[in-house]
PDB file of C-alpha atoms in Angstrom:
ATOM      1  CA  UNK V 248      18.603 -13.564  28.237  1.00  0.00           C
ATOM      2  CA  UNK V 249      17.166 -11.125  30.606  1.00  0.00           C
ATOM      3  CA  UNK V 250      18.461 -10.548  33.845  1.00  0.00           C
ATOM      4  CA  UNK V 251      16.431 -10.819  36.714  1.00  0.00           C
ATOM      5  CA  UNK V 252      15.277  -7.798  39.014  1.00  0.00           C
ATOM      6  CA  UNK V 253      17.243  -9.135  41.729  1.00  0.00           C
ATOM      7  CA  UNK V 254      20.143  -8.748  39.320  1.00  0.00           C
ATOM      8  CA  UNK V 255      19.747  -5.456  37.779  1.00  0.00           C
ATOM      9  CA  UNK V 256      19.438  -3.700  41.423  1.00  0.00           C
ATOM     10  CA  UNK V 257      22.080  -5.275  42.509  1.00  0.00           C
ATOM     11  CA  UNK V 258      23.375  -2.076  44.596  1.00  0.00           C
ATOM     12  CA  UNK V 259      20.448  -1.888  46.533  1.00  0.00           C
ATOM     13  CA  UNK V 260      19.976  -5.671  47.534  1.00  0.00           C
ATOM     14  CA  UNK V 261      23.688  -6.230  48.983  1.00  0.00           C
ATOM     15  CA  UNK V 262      22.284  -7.019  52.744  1.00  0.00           C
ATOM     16  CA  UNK V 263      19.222  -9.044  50.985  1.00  0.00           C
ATOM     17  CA  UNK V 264      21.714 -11.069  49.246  1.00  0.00           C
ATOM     18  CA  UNK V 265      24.013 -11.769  52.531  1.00  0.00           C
ATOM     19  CA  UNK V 266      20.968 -12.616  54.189  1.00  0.00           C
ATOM     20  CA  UNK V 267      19.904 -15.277  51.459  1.00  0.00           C
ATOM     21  CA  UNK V 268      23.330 -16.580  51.491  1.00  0.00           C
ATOM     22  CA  UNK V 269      23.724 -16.856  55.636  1.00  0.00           C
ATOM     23  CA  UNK V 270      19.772 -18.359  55.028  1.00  0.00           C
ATOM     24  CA  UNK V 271      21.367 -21.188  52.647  1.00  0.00           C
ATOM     25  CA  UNK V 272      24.274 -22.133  55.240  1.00  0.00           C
ATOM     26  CA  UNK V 273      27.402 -19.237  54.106  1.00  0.00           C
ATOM     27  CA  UNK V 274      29.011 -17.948  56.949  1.00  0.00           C
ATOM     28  CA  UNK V 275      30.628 -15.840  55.254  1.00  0.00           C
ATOM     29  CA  UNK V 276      33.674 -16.616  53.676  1.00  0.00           C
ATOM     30  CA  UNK V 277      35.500 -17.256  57.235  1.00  0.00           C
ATOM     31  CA  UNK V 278      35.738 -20.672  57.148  1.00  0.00           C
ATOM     32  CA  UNK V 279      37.686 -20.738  54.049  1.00  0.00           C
ATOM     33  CA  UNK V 280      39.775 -18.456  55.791  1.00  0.00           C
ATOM     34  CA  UNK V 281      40.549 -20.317  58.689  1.00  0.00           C
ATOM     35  CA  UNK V 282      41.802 -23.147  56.696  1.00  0.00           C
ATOM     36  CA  UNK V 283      44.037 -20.810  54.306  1.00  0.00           C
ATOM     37  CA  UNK V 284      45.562 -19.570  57.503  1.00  0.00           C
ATOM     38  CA  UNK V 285      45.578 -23.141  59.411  1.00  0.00           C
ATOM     39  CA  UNK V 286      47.744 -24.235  56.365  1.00  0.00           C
ATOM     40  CA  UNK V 287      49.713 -21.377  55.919  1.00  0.00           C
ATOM     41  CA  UNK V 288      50.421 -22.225  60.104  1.00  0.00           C
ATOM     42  CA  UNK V 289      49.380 -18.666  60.846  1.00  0.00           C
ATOM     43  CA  UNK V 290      47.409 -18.280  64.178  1.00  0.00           C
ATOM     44  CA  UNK V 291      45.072 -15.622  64.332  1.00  0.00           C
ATOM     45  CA  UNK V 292      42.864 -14.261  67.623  1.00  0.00           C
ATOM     46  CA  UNK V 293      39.388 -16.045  67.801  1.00  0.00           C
ATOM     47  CA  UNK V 294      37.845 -12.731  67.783  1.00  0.00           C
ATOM     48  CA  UNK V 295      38.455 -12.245  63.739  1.00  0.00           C
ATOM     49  CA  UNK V 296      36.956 -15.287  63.140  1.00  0.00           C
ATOM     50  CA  UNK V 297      33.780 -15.474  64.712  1.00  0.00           C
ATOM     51  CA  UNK V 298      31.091 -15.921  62.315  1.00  0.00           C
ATOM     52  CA  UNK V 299      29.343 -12.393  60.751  1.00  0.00           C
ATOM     53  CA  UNK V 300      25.998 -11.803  62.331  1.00  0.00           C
ATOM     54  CA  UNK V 301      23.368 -10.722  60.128  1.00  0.00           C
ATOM     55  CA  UNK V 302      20.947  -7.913  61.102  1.00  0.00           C
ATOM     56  CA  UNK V 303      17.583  -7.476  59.280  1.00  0.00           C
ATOM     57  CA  UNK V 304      16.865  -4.221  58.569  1.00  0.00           C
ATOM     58  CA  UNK V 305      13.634  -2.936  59.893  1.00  0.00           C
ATOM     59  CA  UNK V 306      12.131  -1.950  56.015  1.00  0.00           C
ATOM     60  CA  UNK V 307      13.155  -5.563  55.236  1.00  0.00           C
ATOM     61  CA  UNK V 308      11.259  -7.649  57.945  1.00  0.00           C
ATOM     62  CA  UNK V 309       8.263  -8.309  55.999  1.00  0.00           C
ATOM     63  CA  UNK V 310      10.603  -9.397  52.869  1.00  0.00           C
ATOM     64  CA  UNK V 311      12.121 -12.401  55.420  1.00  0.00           C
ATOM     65  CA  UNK V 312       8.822 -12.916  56.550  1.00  0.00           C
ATOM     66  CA  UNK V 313       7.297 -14.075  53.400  1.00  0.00           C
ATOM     67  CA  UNK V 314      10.574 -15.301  52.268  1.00  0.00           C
ATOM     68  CA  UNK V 315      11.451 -17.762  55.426  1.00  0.00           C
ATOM     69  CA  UNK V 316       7.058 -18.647  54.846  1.00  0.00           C
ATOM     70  CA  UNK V 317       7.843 -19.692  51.587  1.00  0.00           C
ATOM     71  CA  UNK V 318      11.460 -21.590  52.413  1.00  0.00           C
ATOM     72  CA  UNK V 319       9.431 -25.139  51.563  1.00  0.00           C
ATOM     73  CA  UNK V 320       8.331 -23.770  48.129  1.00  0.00           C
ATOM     74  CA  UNK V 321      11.863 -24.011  46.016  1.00  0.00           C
ATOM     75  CA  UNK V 322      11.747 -25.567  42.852  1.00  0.00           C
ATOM     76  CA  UNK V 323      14.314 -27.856  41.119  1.00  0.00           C
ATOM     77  CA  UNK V 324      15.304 -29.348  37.881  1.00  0.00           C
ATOM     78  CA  UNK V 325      16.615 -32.797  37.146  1.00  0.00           C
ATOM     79  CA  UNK V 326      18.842 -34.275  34.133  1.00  0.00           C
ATOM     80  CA  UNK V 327      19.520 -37.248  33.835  1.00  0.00           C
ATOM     81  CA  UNK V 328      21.404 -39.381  36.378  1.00  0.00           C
ATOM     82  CA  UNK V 329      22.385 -35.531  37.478  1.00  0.00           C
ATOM     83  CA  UNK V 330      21.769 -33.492  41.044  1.00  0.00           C
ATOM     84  CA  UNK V 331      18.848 -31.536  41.294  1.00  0.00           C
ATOM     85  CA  UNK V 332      19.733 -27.825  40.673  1.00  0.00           C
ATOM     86  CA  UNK V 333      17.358 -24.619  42.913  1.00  0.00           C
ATOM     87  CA  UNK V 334      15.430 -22.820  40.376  1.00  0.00           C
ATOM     88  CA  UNK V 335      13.882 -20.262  42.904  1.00  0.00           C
ATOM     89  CA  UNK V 336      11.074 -20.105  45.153  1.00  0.00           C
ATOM     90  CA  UNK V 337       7.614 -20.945  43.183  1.00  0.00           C
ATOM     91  CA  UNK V 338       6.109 -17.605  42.560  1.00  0.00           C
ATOM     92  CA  UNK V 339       2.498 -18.729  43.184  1.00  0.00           C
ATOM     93  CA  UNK V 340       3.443 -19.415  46.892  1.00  0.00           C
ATOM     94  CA  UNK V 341       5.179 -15.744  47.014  1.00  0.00           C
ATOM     95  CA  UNK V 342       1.677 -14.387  45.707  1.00  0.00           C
ATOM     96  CA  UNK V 343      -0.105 -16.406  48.319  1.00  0.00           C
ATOM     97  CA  UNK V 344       1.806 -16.174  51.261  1.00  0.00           C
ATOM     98  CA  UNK V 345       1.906 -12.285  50.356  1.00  0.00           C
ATOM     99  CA  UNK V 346      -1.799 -12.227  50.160  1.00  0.00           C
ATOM    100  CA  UNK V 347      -2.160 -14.007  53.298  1.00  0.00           C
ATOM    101  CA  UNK V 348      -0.167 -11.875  55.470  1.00  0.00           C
ATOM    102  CA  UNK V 349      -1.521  -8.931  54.100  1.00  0.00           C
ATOM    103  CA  UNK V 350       1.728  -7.466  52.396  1.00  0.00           C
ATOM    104  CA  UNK V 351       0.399  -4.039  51.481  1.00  0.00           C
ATOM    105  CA  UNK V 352       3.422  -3.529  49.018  1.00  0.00           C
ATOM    106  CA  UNK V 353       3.680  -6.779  47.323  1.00  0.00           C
ATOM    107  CA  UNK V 354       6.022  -5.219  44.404  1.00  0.00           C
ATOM    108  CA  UNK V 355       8.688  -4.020  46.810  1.00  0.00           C
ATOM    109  CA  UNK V 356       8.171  -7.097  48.485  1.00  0.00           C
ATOM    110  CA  UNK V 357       8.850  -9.179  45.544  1.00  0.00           C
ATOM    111  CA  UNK V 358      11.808  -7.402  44.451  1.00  0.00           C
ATOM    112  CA  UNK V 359      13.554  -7.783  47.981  1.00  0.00           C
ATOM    113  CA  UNK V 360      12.275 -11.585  48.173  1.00  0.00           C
ATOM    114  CA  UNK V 361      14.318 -11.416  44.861  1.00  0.00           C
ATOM    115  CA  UNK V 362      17.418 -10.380  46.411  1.00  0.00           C
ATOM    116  CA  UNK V 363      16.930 -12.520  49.118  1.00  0.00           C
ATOM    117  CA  UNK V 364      16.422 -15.658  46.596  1.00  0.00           C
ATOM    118  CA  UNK V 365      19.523 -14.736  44.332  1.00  0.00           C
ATOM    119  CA  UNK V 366      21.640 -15.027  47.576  1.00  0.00           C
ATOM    120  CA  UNK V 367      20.692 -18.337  48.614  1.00  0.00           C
ATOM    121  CA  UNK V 368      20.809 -19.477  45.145  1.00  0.00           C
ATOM    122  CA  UNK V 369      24.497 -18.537  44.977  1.00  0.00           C
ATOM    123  CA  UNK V 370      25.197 -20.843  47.892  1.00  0.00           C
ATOM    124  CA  UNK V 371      22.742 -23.667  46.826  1.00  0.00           C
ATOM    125  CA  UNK V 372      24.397 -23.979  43.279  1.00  0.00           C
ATOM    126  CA  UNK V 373      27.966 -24.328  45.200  1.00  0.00           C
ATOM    127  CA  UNK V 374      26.871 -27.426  46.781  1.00  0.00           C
TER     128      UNK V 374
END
């Protein structure tokens, strides 16, 4: 099996993918951590566990743009009597909404949708 762009640049897409995941409902890993420390009875100041704010990167504005256009456009697949599992966004909506706005570099685009994608993915599978 081949891995996916997203996957194979996976150095370069580490704020993409945080983004996807805070985009699917992560916060981060802090919850988990309140409730390790809550049963551990350790108290910790408020301060350290305030959710992580995510800042988009001015070169990858357009890449949320098409990506939050397209948040409608996921596709699934069903077993039998089983959940449906996210596949990815359908890339015929990508190509359109790209074409729409006018994306001037639709390949970089793509490839940082990608990342994006493969970060909410990770958080959608969890569920």
């Amino acid at each position: 099996m081949e891995r996916s762009p997203a996957r194979r640049a996976r150095g370069s897409g580490k704020k993409l993918n945080a983004l996807g995941r805070a985009w699917a409902g992560q916060s981060g890993g802090k919850n988990e951590l309140r409730s390790d420390l809550d049963a551990w009875g350790v108290t910790v100041p408020a301060r350290y566990l305030e959710p992580e704010r995510i800042v988009i990167w001015p070169k990858h504005v357009t890449a949320w743009s098409v990506f939050s256009q397209c948040s409608g456009q996921w596709r699934y697949i069903t077993g039998l009597n089983a959940k449906p599992v996210a596949q990815g966004i359908d890339r015929t909506a990508l190509a359109s909404v790209m074409q729409m706005m006018g994306v001037e570099d639709q390949a970089t685009a793509l490839r940082q949708v990608q990342h994006i994608e493969a970060g909410a993915l990770e958080v959608m599978r969890q569920r």
